[in-house]
Coordinates of C-alpha atoms in Angstrom, one line a residue:
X1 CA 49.8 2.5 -18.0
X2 CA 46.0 2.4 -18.6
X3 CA 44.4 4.7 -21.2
X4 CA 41.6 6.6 -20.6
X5 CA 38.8 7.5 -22.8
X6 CA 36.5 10.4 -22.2
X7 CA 33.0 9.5 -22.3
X8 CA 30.7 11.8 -21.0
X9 CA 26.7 11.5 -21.3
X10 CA 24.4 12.3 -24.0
X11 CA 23.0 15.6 -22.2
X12 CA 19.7 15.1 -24.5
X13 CA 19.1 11.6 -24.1
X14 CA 20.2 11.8 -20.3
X15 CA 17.5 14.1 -19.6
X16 CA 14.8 12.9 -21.4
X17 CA 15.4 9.7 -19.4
X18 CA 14.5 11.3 -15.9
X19 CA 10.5 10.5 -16.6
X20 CA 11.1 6.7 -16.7
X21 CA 12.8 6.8 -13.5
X22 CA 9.5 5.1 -11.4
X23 CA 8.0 8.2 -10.0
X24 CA 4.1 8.8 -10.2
X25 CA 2.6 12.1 -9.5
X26 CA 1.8 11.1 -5.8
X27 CA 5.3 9.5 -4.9
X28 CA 7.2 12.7 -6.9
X29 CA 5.0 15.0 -5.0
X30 CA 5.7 13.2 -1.4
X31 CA 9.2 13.5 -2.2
X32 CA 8.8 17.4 -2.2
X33 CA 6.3 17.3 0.6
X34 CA 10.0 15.6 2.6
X35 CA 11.8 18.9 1.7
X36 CA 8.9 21.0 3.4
X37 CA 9.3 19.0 6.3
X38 CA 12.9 18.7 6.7
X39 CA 12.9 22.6 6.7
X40 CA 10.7 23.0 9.6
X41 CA 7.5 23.8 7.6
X42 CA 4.4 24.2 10.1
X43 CA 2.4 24.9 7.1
X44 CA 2.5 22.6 3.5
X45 CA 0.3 24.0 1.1
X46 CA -0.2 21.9 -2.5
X47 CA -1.7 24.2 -5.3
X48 CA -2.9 23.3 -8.8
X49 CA -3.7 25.7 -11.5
X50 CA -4.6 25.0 -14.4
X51 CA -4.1 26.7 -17.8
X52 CA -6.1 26.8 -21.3
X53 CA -3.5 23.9 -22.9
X54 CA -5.4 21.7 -20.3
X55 CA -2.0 21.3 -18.3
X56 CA -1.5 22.4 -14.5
X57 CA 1.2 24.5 -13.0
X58 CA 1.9 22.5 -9.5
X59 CA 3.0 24.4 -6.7
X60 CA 4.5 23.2 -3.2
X61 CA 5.1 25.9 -0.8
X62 CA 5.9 25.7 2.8
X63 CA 6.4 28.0 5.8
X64 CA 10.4 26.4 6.3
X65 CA 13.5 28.1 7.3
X66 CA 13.5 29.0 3.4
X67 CA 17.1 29.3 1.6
X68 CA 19.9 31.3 0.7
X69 CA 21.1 31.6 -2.9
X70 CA 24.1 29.6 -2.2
X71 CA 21.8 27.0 -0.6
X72 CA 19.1 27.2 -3.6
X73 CA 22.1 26.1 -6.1
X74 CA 23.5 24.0 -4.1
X75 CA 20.2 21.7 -3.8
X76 CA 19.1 22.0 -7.1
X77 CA 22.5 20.3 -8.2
X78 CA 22.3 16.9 -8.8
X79 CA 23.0 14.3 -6.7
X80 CA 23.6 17.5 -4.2
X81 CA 24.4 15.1 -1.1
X82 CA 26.3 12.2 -0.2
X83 CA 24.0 9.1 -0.2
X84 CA 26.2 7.3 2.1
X85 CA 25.9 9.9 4.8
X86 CA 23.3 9.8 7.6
X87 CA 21.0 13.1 7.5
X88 CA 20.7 13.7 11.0
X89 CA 17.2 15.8 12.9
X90 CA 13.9 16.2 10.5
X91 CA 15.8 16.1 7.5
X92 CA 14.0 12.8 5.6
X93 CA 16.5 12.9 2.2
X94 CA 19.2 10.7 1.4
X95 CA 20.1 10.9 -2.1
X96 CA 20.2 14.2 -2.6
X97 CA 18.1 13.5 -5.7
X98 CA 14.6 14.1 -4.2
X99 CA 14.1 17.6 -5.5
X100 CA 15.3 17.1 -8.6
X101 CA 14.2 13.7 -9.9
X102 CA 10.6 14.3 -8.6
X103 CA 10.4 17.3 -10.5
X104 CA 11.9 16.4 -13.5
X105 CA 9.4 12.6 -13.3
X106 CA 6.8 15.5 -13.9
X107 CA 7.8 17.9 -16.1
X108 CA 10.6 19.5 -18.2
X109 CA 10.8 22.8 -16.5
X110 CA 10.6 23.3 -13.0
X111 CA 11.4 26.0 -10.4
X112 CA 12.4 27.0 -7.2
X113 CA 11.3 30.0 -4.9
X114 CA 12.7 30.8 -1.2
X115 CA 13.6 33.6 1.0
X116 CA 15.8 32.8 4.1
X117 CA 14.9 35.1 7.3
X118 CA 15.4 38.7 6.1
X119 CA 17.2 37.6 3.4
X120 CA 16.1 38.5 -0.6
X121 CA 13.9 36.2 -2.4
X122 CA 16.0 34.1 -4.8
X123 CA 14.0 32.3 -7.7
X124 CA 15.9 29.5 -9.9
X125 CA 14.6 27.1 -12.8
X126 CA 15.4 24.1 -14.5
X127 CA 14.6 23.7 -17.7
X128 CA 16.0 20.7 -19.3
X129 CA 14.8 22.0 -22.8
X130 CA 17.3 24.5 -22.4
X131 CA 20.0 22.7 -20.8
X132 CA 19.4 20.5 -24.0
X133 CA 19.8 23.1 -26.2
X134 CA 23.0 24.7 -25.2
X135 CA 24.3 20.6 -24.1
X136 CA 25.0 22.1 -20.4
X137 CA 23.6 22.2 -16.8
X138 CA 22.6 25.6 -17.0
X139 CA 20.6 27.2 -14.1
X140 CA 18.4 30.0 -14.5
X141 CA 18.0 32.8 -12.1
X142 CA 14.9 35.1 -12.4
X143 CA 14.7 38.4 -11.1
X144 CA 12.2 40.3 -9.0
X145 CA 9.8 37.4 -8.5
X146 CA 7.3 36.9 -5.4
X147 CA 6.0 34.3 -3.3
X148 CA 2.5 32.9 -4.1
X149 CA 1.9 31.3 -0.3
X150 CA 4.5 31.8 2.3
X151 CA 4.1 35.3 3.6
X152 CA 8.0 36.1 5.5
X153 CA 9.8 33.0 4.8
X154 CA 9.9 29.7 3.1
X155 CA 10.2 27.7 0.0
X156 CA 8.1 27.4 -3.3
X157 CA 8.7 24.6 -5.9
X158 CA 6.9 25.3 -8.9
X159 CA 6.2 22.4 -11.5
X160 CA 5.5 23.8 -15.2
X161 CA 2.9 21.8 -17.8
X162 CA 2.2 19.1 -15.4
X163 CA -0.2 15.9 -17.0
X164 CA 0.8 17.6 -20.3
X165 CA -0.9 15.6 -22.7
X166 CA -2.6 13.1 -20.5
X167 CA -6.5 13.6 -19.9
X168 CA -6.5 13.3 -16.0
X169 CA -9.6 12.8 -13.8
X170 CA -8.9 16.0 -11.5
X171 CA -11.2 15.1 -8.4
X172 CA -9.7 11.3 -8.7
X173 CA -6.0 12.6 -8.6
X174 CA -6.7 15.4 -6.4
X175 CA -8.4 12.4 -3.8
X176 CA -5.9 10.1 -3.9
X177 CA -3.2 12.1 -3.1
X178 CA -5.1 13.5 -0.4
X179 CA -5.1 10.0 1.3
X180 CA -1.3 9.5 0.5
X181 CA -0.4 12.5 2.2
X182 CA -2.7 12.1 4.9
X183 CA -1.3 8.6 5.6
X184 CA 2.2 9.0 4.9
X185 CA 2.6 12.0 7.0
X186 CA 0.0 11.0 10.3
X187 CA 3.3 10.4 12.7
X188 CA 4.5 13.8 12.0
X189 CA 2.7 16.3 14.7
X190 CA 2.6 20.3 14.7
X191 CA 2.8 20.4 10.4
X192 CA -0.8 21.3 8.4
X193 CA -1.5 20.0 4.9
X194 CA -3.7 21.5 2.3
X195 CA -4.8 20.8 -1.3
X196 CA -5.6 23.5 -2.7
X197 CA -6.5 25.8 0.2
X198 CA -8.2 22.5 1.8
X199 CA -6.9 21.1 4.8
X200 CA -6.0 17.3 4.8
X201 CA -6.9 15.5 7.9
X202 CA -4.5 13.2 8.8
X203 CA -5.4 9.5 8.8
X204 CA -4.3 6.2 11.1
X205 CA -4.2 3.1 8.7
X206 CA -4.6 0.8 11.6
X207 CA -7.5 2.0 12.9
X208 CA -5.8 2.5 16.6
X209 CA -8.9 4.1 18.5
X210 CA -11.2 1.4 17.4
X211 CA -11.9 -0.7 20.4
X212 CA -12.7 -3.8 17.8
X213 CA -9.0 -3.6 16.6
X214 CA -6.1 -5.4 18.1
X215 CA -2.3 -4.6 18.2
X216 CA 0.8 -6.2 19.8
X217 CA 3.1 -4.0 21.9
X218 CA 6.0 -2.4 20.4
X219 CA 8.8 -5.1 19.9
X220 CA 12.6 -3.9 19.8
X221 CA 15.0 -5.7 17.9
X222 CA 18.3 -5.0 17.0
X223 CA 20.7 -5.6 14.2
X224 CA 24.0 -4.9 14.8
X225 CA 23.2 -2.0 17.4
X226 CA 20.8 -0.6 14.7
X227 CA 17.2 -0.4 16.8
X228 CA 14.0 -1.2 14.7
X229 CA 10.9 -1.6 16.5
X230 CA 7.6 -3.9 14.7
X231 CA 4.3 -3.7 16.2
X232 CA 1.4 -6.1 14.8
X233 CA -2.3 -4.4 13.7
X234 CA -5.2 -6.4 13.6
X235 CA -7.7 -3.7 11.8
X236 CA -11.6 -4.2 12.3
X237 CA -13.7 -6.3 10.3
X238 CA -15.8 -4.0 8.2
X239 CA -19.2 -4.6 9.7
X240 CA -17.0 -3.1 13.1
X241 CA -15.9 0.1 11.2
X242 CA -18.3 3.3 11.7
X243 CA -19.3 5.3 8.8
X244 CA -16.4 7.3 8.5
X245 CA -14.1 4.8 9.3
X246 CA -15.6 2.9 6.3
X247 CA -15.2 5.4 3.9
X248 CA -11.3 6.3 5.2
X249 CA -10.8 2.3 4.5
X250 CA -11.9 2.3 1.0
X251 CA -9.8 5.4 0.3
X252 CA -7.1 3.3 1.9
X253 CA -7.8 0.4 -0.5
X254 CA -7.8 3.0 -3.3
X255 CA -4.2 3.7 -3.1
X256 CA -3.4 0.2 -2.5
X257 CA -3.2 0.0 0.9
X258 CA -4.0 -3.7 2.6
X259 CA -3.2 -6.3 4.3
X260 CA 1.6 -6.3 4.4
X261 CA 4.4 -4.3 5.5
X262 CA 4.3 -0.9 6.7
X263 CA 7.6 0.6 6.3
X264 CA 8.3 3.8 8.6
X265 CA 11.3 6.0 8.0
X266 CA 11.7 8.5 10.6
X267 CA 8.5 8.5 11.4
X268 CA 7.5 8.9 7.3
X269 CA 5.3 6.3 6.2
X270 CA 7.3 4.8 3.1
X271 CA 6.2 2.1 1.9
X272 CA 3.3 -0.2 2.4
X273 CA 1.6 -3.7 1.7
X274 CA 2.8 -6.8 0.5
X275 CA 4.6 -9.3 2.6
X276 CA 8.1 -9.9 1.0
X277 CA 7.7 -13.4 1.4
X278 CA 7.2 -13.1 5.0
X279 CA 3.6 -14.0 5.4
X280 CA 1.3 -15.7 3.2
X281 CA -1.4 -13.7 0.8
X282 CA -4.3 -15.6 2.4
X283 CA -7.8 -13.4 2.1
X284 CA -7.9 -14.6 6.0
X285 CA -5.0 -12.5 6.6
X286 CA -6.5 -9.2 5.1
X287 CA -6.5 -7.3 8.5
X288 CA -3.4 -7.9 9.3
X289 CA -0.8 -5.6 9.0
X290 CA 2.9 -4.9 10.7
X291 CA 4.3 -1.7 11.1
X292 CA 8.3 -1.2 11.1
X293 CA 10.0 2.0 12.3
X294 CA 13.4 2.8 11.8
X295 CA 15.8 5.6 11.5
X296 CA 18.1 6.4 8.5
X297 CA 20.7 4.6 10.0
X298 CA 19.1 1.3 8.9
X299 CA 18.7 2.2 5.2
X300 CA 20.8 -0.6 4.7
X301 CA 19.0 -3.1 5.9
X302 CA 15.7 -2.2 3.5
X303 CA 17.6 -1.5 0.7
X304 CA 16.1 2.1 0.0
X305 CA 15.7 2.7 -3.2
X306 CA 16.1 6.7 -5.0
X307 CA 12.4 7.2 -4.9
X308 CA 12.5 6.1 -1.4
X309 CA 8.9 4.6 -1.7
X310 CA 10.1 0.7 -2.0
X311 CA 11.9 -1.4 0.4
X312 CA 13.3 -4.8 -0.2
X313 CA 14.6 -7.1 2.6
X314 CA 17.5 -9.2 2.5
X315 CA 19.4 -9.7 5.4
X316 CA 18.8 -13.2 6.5
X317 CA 18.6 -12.0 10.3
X318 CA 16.2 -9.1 9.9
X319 CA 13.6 -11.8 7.9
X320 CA 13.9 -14.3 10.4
X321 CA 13.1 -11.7 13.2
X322 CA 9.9 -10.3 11.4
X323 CA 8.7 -14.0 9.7
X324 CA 8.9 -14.9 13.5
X325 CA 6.5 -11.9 14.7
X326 CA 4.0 -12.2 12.1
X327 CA 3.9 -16.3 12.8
X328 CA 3.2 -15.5 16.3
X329 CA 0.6 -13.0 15.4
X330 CA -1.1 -14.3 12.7
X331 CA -3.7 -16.8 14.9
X332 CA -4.7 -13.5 16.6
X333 CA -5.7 -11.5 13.0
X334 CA -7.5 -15.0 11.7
X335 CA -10.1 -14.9 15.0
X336 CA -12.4 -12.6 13.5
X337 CA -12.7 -15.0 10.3
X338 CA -12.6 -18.1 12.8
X339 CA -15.5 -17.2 14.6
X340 CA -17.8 -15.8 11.6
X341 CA -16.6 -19.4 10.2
X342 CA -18.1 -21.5 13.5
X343 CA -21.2 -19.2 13.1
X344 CA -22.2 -19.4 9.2
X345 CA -22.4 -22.9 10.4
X346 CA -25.1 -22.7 12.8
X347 CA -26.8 -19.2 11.1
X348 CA -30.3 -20.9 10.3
X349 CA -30.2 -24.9 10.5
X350 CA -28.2 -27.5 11.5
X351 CA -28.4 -29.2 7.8
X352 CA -23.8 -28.8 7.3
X353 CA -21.5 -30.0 9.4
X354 CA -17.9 -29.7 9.6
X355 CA -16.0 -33.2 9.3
X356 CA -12.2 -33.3 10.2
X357 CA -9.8 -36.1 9.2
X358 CA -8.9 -37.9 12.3
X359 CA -6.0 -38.5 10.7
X360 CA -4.7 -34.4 9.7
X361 CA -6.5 -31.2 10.0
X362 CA -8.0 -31.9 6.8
X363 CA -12.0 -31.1 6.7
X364 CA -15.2 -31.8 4.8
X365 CA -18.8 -30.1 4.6
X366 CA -21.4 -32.6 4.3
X367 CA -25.2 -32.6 5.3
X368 CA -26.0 -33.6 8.3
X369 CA -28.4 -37.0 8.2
X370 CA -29.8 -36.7 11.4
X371 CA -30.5 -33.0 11.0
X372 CA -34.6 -31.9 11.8
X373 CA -34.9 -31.0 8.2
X374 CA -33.4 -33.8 6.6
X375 CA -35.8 -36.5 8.9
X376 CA -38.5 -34.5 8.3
X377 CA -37.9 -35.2 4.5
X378 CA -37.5 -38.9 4.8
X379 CA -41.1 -38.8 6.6
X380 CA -41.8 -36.5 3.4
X381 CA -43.0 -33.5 5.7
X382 CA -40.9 -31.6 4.1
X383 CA -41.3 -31.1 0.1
X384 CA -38.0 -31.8 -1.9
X385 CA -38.6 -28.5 -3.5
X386 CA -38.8 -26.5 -0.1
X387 CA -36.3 -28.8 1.2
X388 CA -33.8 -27.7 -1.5
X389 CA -34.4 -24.4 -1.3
X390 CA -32.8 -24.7 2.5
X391 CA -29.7 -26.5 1.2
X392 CA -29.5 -23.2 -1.0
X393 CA -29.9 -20.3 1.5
X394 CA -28.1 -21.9 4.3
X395 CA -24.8 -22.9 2.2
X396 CA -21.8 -21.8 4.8
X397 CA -20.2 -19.5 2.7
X398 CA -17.6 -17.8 5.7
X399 CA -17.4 -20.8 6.5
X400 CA -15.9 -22.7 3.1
X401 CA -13.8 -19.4 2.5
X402 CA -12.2 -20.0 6.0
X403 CA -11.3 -23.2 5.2
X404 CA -10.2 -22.7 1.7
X405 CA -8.0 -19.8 2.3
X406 CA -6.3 -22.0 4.9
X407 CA -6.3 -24.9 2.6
X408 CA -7.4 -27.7 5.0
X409 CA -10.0 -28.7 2.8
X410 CA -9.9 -32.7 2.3
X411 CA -9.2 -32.9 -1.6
X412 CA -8.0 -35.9 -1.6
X413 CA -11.9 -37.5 0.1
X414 CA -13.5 -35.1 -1.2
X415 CA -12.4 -36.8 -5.1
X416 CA -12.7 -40.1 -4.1
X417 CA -16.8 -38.5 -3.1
X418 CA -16.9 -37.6 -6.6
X419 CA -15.6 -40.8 -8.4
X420 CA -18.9 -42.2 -5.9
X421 CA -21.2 -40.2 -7.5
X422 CA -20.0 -40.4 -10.7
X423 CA -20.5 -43.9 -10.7
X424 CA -23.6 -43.3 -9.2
X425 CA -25.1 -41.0 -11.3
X426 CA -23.9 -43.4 -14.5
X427 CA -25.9 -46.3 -12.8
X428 CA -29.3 -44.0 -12.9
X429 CA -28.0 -43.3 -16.6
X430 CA -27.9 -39.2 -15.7
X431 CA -24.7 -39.5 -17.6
X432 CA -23.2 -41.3 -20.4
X433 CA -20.4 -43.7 -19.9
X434 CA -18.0 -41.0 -22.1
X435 CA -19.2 -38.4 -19.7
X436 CA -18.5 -40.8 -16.6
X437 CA -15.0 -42.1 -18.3
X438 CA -13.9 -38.3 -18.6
X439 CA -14.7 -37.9 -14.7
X440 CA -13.1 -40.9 -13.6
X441 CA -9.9 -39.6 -15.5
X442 CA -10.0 -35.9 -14.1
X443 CA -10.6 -37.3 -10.3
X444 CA -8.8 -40.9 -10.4
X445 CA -5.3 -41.4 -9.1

């Protein structure tokens, strides 16, 4: 027979673990916003106030079905649901962790406020400095407590002492969690947002209504009977957005949004940027981006994580699927880049030219010898000082970055070019013969 040895966690040090989980303040407070939406909430309002110890009491409040008292305890246990088991309708948890680990990533003390139809208001709170203290889960109930936003029904979750001790840049946090909510929630029709009594208007990452962008129809694939469907975005150059659109791109950029994966859970907007060794980080692929929508029933496949705002793809299937999508679609996000790459050539002059490698897709820029300019110089009609100046201003910059990011510049020629004028330059004594040696060993085979 096996013995058994009790050995339960330190309540103390288990707690005080819950703020190196991997929350920040925008992820822990989308995580709350999913509660609000998986009641039914029209209406998600985000409050902060602060207080004179230069901390914030953090409210989110909705307009949902609102809970019973039986219901209140029951989600503010933890690990209150079944992680194995598909939620089914709105409801966007899957843990049953959300509420509580978001909370406690921001503060020690946190607490919840609801009223379900006619039903009493019932007010609980969390505070871990207490549960530490008596070394149990103890749940508070207050008494004869009031809503601060919903007027009939709904749900409050109050966050004590938030960015306690941290000197915060209140505009700059208030703004970027603006864009993550208005992003991660733009799918989800009929619900308001507001910071702070502000409405948040809702924002498209992929720039849909601009006629400059370009996006592939929705592609189903399937997984053993699991659906997921991918759709390819090629967003605007920038000197195609419009004003606003310009300014809704930086604050895009801001929260790290670019060129990757966008990873859509019922209709929730997840995860985002970065490639998973799918595609290749190449600045030529910066407007490109691939959306993926699933349902919970695929969480599986993305390995969701507790915070729910990281995915990680392993099945061998699934990557082959998407690696073949973005492969297919990647020619179409590099014509932008293509054609400003043809045209930085022939801007001004027609002193560069492109040379390719007969032999591979290799290329080289070199000046062109029978250019105007360049016979004009031989005749000396053209000054060398005036005639360098336009080698200077008409260097094809788009051009060289085209080429570079797609790495089909000749190295190999364009070394053996330097050796030449090394030896060159050594035979008009411009350099030494150490100078020349040093050369001949950083370029020679």
């Amino acid at each position: 027979m096996m013995k058994t040895v009790l050995c339960e966690p330190d309540i103390v040090n288990f707690t005080k673990s819950f703020k190196s989980i991997g929350y920040n303040h925008y992820t822990a407070i989308l995580d709350l916003i999913d509660n609000s939406v998986s009641a039914g909430a029209t209406k998600i309002w985000i409050d902060y106030i602060s207080d004179k110890k230069g901390c914030f009491q953090t409210i989110v409040a909705d307009n949902g079905v609102g809970m019973k008292k039986s219901d209140i305890i029951a989600a503010m246990r933890i690990a209150s649901a079944d992680p194995t088991s598909i939620r089914s309708g709105k409801d966007l948890g899957k843990f049953g962790l959300g509420l509580k680990l978001a909370s406690f990533s921001q503060t020690d003390k946190f607490m919840v406020v609801s009223k379900y139809k006619e039903g009493n208001i019932n007010a609980f709170i969390w505070d871990l400095n207490f549960v530490r203290k008596n070394e149990k889960w103890l749940l508070q109930e207050i008494e004869n407590i009031n809503f601060i936003r919903p007027k009939n029904q709904g749900t409050e979750v109050i966050l004590f002492d938030v960015f306690a001790g941290i000197d915060i840049n209140e505009e700059q946090v208030f703004s970027k969690l603006r864009t993550h909510i208005a992003v991660a929630y733009s799918l989800k029709k009929g619900i308001r947002f507001y910071i702070n009594d502000k409405e948040i208007d809702l924002i498209d990452p992929f720039f849909l209504n601009n006629l400059a962008s370009n996006h592939s129809s929705i592609e189903k694939v399937f997984i053993e009977n699991i659906c997921i469907k991918i759709q390819s975005h090629q967003i605007p150059h920038s000197n195609k957005l419009k004003p606003k659109e310009k300014r809704i791109y930086s604050e895009l950029n801001e929260i790290g949004m670019g060129p990757g994966l966008y990873f859509y859970r019922k209709e929730r907007l997840i995860a985002w940027s970065g490639w998973e060794g799918l595609g290749k980080n190449l600045r030529i692929n910066d407007l490109y981006r691939m959306s993926i929508f699933c349902e919970a029933d695929s969480d599986w496949l993305f390995n969701i994580e507790v915070k729910k705002s990281q995915i990680s793809i392993t099945d061998s299937r699934l990557r082959n699927i998407l690696k073949s999508s973005i492969i297919n679609f990647t020619d179409i996000a590099r014509k932008p880049y293509q054609k400003r790459a043809q045209l930085s050539l022939k801007d001004m002059s027609d002193i560069w030219i492109l040379e390719k490698n007969n032999n591979s897709d290799k290329v080289l820029f070199t000046l062109n010898r029978k250019s105007e300019s360049v016979k004009q110089l031989e005749q000396k009609k053209v000054k060398v000082p005036e005639f360098l100046k336009m080698i200077e201003d008409t260097i094809p910059y788009e051009s060289l970055l085209y080429y570079l990011n797609l790495n089909k510049v000749d190295n190999s020629t364009l070394d053996l070019k330097k050796l030449e004028t090394a030896k060159l330059m050594l035979e008009l004594k411009l350099i030494t013969e150490i100078e020349y040696n040093k050369i001949v060993t950083k370029y020679e085979y």
